mmCIF file of C-alpha atoms and ligand atoms in Angstrom:
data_model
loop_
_atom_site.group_PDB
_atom_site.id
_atom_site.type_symbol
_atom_site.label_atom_id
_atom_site.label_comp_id
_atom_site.label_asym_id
_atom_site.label_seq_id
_atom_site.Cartn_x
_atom_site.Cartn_y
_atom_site.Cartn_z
ATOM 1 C CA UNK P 1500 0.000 0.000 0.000
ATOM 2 C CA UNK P 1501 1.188 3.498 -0.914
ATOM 3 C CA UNK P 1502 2.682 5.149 2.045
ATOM 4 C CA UNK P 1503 1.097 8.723 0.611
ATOM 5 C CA UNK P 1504 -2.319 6.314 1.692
ATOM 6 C CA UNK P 1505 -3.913 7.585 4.665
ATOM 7 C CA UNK P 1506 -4.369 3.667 5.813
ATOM 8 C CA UNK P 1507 -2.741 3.153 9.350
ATOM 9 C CA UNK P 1508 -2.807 -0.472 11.197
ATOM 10 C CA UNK P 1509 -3.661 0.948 15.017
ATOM 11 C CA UNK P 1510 -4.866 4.731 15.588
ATOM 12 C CA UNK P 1511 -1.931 7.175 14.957
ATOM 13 C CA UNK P 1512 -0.019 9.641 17.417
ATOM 14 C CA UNK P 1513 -2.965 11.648 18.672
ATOM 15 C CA UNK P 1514 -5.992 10.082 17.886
ATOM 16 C CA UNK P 1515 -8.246 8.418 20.258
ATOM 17 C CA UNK P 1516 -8.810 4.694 21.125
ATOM 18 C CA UNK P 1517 -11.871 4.732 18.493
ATOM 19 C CA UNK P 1518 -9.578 6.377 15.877
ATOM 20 C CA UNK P 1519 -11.175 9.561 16.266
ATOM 21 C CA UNK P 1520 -9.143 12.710 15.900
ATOM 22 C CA UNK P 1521 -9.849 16.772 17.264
ATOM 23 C CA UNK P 1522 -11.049 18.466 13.494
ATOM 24 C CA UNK P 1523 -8.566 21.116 14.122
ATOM 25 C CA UNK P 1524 -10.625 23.354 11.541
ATOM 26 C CA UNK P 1525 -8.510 26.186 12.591
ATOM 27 C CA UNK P 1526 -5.485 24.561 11.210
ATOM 28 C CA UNK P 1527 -7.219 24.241 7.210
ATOM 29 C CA UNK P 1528 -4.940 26.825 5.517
ATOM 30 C CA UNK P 1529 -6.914 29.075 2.405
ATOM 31 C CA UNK P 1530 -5.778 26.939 -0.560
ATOM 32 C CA UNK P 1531 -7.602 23.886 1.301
ATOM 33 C CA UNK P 1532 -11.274 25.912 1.654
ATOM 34 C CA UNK P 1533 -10.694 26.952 -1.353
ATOM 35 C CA UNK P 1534 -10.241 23.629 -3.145
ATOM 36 C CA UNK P 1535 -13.654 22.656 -0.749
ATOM 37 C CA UNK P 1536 -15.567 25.832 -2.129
ATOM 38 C CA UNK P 1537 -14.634 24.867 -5.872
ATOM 39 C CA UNK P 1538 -16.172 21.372 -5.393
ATOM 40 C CA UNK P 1539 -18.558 22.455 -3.692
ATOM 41 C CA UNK P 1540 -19.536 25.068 -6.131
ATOM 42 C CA UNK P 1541 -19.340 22.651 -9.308
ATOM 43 C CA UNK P 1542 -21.207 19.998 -7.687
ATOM 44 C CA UNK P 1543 -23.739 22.451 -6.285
ATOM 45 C CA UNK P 1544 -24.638 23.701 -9.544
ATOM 46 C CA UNK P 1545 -24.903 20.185 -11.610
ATOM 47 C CA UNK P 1546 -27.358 18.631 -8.864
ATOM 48 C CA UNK P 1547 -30.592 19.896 -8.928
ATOM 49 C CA UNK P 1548 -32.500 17.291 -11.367
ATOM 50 C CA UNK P 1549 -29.974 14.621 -10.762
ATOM 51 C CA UNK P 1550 -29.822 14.450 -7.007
ATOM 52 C CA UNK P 1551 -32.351 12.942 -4.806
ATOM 53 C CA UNK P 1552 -35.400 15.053 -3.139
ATOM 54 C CA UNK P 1553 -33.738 14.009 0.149
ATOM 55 C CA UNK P 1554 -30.301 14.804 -0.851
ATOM 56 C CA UNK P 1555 -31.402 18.142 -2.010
ATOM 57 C CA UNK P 1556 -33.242 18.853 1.335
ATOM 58 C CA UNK P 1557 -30.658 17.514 3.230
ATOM 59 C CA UNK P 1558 -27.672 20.125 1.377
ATOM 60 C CA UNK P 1559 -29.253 22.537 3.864
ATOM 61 C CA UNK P 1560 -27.069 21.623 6.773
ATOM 62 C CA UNK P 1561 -24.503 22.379 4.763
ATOM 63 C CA UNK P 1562 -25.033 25.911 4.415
ATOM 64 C CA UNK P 1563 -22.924 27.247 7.074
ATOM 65 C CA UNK P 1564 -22.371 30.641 8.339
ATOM 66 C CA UNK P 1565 -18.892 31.073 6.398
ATOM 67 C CA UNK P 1566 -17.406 29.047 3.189
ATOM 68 C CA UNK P 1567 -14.930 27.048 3.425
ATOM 69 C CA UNK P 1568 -14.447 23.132 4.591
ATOM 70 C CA UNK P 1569 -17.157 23.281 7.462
ATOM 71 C CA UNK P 1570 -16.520 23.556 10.898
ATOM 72 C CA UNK P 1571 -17.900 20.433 12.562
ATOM 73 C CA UNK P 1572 -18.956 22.067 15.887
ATOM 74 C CA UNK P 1573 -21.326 24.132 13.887
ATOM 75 C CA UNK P 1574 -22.134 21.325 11.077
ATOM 76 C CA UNK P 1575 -22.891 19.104 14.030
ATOM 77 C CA UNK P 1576 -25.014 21.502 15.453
ATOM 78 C CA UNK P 1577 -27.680 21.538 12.569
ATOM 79 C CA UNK P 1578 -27.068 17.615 11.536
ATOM 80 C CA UNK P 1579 -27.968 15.968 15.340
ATOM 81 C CA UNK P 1580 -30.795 19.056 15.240
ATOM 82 C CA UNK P 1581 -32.270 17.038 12.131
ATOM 83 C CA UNK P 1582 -31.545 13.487 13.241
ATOM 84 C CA UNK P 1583 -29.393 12.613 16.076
ATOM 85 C CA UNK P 1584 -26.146 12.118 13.874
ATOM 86 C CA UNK P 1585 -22.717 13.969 13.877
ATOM 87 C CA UNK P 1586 -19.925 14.021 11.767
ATOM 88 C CA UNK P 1587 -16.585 13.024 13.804
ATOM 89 C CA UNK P 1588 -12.963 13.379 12.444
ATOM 90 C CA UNK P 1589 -10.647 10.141 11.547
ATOM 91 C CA UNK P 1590 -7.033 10.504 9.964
ATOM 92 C CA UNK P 1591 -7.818 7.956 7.232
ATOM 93 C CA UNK P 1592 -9.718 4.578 6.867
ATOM 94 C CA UNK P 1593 -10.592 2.595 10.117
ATOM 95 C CA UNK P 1594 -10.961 -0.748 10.555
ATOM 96 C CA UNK P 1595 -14.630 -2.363 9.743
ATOM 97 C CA UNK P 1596 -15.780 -2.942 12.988
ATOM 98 C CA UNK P 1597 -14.896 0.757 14.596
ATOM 99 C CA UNK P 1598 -16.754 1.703 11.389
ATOM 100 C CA UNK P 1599 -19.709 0.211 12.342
ATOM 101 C CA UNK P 1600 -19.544 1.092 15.738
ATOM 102 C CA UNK P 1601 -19.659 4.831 14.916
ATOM 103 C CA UNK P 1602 -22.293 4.184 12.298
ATOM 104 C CA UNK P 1603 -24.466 2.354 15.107
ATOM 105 C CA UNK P 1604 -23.861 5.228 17.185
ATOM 106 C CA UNK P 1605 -25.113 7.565 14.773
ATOM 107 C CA UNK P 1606 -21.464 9.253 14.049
ATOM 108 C CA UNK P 1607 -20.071 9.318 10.821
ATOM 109 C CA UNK P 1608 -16.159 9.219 10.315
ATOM 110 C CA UNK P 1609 -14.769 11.568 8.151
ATOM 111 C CA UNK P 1610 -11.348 11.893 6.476
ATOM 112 C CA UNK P 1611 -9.720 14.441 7.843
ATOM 113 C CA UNK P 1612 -7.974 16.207 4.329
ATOM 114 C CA UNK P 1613 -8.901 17.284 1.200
ATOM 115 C CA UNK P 1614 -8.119 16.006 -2.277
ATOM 116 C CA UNK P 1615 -4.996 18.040 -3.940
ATOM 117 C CA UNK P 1616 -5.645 19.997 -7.503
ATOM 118 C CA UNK P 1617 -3.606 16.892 -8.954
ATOM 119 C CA UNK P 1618 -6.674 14.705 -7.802
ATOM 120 C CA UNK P 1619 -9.939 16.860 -8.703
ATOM 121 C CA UNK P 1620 -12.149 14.542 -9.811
ATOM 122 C CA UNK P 1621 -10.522 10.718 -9.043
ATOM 123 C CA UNK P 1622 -9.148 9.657 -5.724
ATOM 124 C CA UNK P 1623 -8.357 6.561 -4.218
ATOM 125 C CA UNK P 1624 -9.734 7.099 -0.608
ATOM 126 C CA UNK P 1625 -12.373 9.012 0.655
ATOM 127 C CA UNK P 1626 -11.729 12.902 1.828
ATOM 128 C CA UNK P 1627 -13.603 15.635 3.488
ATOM 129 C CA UNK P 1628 -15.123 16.850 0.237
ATOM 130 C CA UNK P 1629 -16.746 12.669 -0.041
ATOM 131 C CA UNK P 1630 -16.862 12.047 3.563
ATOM 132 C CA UNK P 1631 -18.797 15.443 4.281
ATOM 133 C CA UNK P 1632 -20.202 16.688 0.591
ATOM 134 C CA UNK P 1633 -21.352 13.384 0.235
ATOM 135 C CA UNK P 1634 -22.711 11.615 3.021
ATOM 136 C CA UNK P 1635 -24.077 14.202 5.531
ATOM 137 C CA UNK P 1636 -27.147 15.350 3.279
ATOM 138 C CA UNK P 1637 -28.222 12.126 3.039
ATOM 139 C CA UNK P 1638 -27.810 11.410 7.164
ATOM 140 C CA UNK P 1639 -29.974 14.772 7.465
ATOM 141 C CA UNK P 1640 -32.712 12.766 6.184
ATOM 142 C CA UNK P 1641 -34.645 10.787 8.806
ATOM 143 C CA UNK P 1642 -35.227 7.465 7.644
ATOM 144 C CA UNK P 1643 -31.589 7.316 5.376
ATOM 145 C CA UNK P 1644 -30.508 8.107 9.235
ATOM 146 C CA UNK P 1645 -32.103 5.143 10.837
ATOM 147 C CA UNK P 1646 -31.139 3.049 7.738
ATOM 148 C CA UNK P 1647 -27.567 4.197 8.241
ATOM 149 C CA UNK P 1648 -27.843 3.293 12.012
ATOM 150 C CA UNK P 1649 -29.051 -0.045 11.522
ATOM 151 C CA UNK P 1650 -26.606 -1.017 8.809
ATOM 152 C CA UNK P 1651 -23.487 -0.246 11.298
ATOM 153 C CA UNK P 1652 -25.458 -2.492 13.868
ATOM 154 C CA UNK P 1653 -25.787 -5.248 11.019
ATOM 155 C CA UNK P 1654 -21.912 -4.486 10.221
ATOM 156 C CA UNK P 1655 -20.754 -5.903 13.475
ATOM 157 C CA UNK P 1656 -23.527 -8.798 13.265
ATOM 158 C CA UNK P 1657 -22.004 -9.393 10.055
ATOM 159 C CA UNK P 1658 -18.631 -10.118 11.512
ATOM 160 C CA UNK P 1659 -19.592 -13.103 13.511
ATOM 161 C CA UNK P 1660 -20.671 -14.554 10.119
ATOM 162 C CA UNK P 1661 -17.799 -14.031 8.549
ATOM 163 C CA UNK P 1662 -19.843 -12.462 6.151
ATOM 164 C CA UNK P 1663 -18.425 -8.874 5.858
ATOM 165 C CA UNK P 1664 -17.565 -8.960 2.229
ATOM 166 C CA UNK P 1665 -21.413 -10.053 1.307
ATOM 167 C CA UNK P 1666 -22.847 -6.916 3.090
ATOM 168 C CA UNK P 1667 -20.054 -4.718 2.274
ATOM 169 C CA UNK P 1668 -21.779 -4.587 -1.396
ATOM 170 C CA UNK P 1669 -24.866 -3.192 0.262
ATOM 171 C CA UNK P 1670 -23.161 -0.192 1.049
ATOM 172 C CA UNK P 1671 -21.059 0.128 -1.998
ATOM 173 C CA UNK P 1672 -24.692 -0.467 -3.814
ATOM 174 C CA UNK P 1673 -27.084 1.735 -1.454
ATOM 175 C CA UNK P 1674 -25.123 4.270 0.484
ATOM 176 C CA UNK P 1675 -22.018 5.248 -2.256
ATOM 177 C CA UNK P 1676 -23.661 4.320 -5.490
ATOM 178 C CA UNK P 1677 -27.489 3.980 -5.033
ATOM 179 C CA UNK P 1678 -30.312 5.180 -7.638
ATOM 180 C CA UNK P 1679 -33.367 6.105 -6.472
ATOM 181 C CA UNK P 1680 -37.133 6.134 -8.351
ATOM 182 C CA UNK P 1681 -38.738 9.402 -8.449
ATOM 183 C CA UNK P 1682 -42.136 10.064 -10.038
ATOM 184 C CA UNK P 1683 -40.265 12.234 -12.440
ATOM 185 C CA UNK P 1684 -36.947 10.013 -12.675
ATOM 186 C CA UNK P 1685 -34.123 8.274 -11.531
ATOM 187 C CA UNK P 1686 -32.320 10.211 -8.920
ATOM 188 C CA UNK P 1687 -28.908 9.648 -7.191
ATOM 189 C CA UNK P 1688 -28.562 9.476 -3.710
ATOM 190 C CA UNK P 1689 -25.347 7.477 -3.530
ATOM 191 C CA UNK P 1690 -22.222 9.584 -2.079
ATOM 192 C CA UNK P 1691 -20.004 7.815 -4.446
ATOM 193 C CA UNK P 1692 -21.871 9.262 -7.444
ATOM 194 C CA UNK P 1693 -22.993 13.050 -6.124
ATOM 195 C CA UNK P 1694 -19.547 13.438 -5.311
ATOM 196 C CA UNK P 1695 -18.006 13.104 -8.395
ATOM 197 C CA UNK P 1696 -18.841 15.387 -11.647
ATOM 198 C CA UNK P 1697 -18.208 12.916 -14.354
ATOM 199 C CA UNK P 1698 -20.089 10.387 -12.517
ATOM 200 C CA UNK P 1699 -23.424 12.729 -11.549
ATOM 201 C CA UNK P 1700 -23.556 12.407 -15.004
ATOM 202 C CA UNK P 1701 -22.245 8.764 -16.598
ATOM 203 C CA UNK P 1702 -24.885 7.304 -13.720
ATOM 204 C CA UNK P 1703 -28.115 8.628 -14.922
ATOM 205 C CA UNK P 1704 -27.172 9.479 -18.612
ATOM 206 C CA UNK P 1705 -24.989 7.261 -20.084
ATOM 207 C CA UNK P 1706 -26.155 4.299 -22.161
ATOM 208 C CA UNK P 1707 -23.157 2.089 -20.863
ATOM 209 C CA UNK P 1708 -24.348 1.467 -17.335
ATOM 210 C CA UNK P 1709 -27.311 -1.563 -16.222
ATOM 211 C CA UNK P 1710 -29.649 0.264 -13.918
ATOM 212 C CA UNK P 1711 -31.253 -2.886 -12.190
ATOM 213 C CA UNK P 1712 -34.564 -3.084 -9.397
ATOM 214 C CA UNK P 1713 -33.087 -3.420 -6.430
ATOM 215 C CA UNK P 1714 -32.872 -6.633 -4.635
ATOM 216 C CA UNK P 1715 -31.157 -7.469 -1.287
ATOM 217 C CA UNK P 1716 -29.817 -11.032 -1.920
ATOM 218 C CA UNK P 1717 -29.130 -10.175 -5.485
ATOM 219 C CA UNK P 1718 -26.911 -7.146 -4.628
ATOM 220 C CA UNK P 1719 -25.291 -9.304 -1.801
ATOM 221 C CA UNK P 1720 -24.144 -11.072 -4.566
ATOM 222 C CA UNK P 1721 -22.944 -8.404 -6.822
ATOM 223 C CA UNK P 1722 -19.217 -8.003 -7.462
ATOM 224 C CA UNK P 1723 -18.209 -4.046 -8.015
ATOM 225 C CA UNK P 1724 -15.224 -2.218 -9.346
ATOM 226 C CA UNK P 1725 -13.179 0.360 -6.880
ATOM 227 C CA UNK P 1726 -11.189 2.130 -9.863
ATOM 228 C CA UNK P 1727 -13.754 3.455 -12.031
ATOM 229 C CA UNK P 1728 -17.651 4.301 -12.779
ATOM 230 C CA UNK P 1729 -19.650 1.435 -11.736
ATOM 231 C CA UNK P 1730 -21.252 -0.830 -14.552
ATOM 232 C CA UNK P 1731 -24.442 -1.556 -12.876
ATOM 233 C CA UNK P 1732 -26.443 0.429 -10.570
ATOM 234 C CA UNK P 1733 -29.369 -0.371 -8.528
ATOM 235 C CA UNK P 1734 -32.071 1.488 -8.128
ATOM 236 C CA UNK P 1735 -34.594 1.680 -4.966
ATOM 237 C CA UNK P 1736 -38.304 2.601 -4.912
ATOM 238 C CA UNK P 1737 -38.066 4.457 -1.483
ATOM 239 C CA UNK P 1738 -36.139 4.652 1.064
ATOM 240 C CA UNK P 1739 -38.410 3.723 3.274
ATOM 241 C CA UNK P 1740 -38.754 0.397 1.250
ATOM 242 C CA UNK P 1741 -35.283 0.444 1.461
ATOM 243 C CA UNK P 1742 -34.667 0.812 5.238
ATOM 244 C CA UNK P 1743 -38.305 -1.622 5.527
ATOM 245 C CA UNK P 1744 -36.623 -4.925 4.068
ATOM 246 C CA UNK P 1745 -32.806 -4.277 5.496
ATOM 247 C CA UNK P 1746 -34.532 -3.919 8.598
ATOM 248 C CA UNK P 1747 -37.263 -6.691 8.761
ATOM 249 C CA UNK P 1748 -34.786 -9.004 7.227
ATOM 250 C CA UNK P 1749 -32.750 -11.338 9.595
ATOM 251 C CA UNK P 1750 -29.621 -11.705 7.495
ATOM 252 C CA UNK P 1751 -27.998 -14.842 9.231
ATOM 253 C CA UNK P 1752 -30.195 -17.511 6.670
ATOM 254 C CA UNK P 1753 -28.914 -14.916 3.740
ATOM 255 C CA UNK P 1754 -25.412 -15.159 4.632
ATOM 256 C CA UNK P 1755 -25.816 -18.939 4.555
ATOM 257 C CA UNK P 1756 -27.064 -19.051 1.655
ATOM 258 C CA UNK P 1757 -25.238 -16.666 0.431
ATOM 259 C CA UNK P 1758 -22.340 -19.116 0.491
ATOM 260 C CA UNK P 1759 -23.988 -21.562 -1.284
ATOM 261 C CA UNK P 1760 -24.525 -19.265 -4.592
ATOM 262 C CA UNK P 1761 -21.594 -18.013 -6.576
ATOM 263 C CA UNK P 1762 -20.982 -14.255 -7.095
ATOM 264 C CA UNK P 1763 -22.444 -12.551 -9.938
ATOM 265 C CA UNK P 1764 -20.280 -11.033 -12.329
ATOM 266 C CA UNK P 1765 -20.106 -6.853 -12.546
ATOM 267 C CA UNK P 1766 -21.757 -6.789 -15.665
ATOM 268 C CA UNK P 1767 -24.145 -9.773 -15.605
ATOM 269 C CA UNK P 1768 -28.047 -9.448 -15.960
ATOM 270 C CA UNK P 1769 -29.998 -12.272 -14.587
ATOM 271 C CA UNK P 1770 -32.946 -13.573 -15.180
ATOM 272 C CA UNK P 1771 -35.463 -12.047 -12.699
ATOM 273 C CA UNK P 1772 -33.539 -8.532 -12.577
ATOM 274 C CA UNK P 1773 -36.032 -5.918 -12.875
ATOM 275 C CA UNK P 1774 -34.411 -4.326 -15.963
ATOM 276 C CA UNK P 1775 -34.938 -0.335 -15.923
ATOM 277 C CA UNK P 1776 -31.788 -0.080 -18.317
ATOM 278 C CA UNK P 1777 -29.723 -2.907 -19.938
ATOM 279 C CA UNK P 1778 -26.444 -1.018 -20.211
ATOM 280 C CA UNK P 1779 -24.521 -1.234 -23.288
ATOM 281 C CA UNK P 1780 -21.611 -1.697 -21.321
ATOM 282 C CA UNK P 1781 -19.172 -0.050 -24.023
ATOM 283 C CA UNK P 1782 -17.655 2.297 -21.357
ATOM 284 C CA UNK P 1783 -16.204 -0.690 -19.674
ATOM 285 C CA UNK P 1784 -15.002 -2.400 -22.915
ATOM 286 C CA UNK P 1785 -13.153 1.055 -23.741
ATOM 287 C CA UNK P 1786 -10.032 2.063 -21.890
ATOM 288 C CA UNK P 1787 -11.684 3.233 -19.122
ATOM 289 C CA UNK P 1788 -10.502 6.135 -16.943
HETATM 290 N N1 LIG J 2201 -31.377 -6.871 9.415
HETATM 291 C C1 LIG J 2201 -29.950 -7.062 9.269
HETATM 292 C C2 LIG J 2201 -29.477 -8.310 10.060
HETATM 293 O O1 LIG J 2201 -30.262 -9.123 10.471
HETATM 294 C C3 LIG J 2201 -29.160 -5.842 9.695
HETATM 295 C C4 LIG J 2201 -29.140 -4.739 8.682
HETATM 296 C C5 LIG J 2201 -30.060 -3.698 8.729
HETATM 297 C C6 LIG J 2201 -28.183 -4.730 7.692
HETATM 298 C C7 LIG J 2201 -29.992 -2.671 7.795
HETATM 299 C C8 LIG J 2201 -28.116 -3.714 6.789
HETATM 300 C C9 LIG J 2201 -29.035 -2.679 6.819
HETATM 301 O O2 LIG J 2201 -28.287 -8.497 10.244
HETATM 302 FE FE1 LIG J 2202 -18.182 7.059 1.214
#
């Protein structure tokens, strides 16, 4: 692993025994807010019509009192106002189950630096700009909040089963590249996807992509790719259908059957998908990124 990786084996110098760190906001020098107020900015401007309702709504706890990478005490003030969550700083990745025992806790771990202008629009790990940009409109929402809650609770249930890399594609699928129905369209809600330009756009309008019904055990089953725009996305009706059958589904007899059934390759469609778009998939047969 790169060293320039913010990946670290126990908590570094500094940082608590949950990996948590102080924000230090004071110590964000100008060309840092800046590079946070020129995301912000482009993605701001590309997302109404392609972002969620609830991701729209939920924007409005970021609109903070000065510009700029935002200030947790005062973030947190307006996000556990809407739903009991708060945004807490990390240096880099944690391990799974701290993770999920900030998610069950309703605190999110955020990176705690920004992308460089060398790494605009592709990086390999998430930053503020994801971590913050991208997740905490989502956790303003109410019911995304309880789903998010109950997924870190399933996360360390999941580790007794030995089952981390099945429900691991839940997330990648729901909470960083989910697609949601709306009476007028498809809408994003995953972080993964409003947080990147390019892929705002490749998700909803490109013809290479499948856009499949979403299904629990058949997204538990769903390989993905980590270096480039996804070649299948699935799409929920709700989220409260969404946070309904994660919820009212005991996942032990999935995991067990789950390795009974072989994985499904990235770009496969199966009979029984609920096609909305059978992709064409001639992004992924090009060079890529
Ligand atoms: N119901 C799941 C279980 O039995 C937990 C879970 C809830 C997982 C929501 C993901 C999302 O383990
Ligand atoms: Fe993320």
């Amino acid at each position: 692993m790169a060293e320039a990786l913010h990946v670290y084996d126990a908590p570094p110098d500094g940082a608590n025994a949950d990996w948590t760190i102080p924000q230090n906001w004071e110590a964000f020098g100008a060309d840092e807010h800046a590079m946070w107020d020129r995301l912000f900015a482009r993605q701001s401007e590309m997302l109404p019509g392609r972002a969620a309702d609830a991701f729209l709504r939920g924007m409005d706890v970021l609109k903070l009192s000065k510009p700029g990478i935002p200030d947790y005490r005062e973030l947190n003030a307006r996000l556990t106002a809407a739903t009991g969550w708060q945004v807490v700083a990390v240096p880099g990745l944690v391990p799974d189950e701290v993770f999920f025992d900030h998610l069950a806790n309703r605190r999110f771990p955020a990176g705690n630096f920004i992308r460089t202008p060398e790494q605009l629009d592709y990086l390999q790990e998430p930053d503020v700009f994801h971590d913050v940009f991208g997740h905490v409109p989502m956790l303003a929402d109410p019911v995304f909040a309880d789903y998010m809650v109950a997924y870190g609770e399933g996360g360390l249930r999941s580790l007794g089963f030995g089952a981390l890399d099945h429900l691991a594609r839940l997330y990648w699928y729901t909470v960083e590249f989910g697609l949601i129905q709306q009476p007028e369209g498809l809408r994003i809600y995953g972080a993964g996807i409003v947080s990147s330009y390019a892929e705002s756009v490749f998700a909803l309008d490109d013809p290479s992509p499948n856009r499949i019904g979403f299904d629990l055990l058949r997204v538990m089953r769903t390989r993905y790719r980590i270096d480039d725009f996804q070649q299948n996305y699935f799409v929920i009706s709700s989220l409260d259908h969404l946070l309904k059958v994660t919820v009212e589904t005991d996942f032990a007899p999935l995991y067990a059957e789950l390795e009974l059934l072989p994985d499904i390759a990235i770009a496969d469609i199966l009979q029984g998908d609920e096609v909305i778009t059978r992709g064409t998939q001639e992004y992924a047969e090009g060079t890529g990124r």
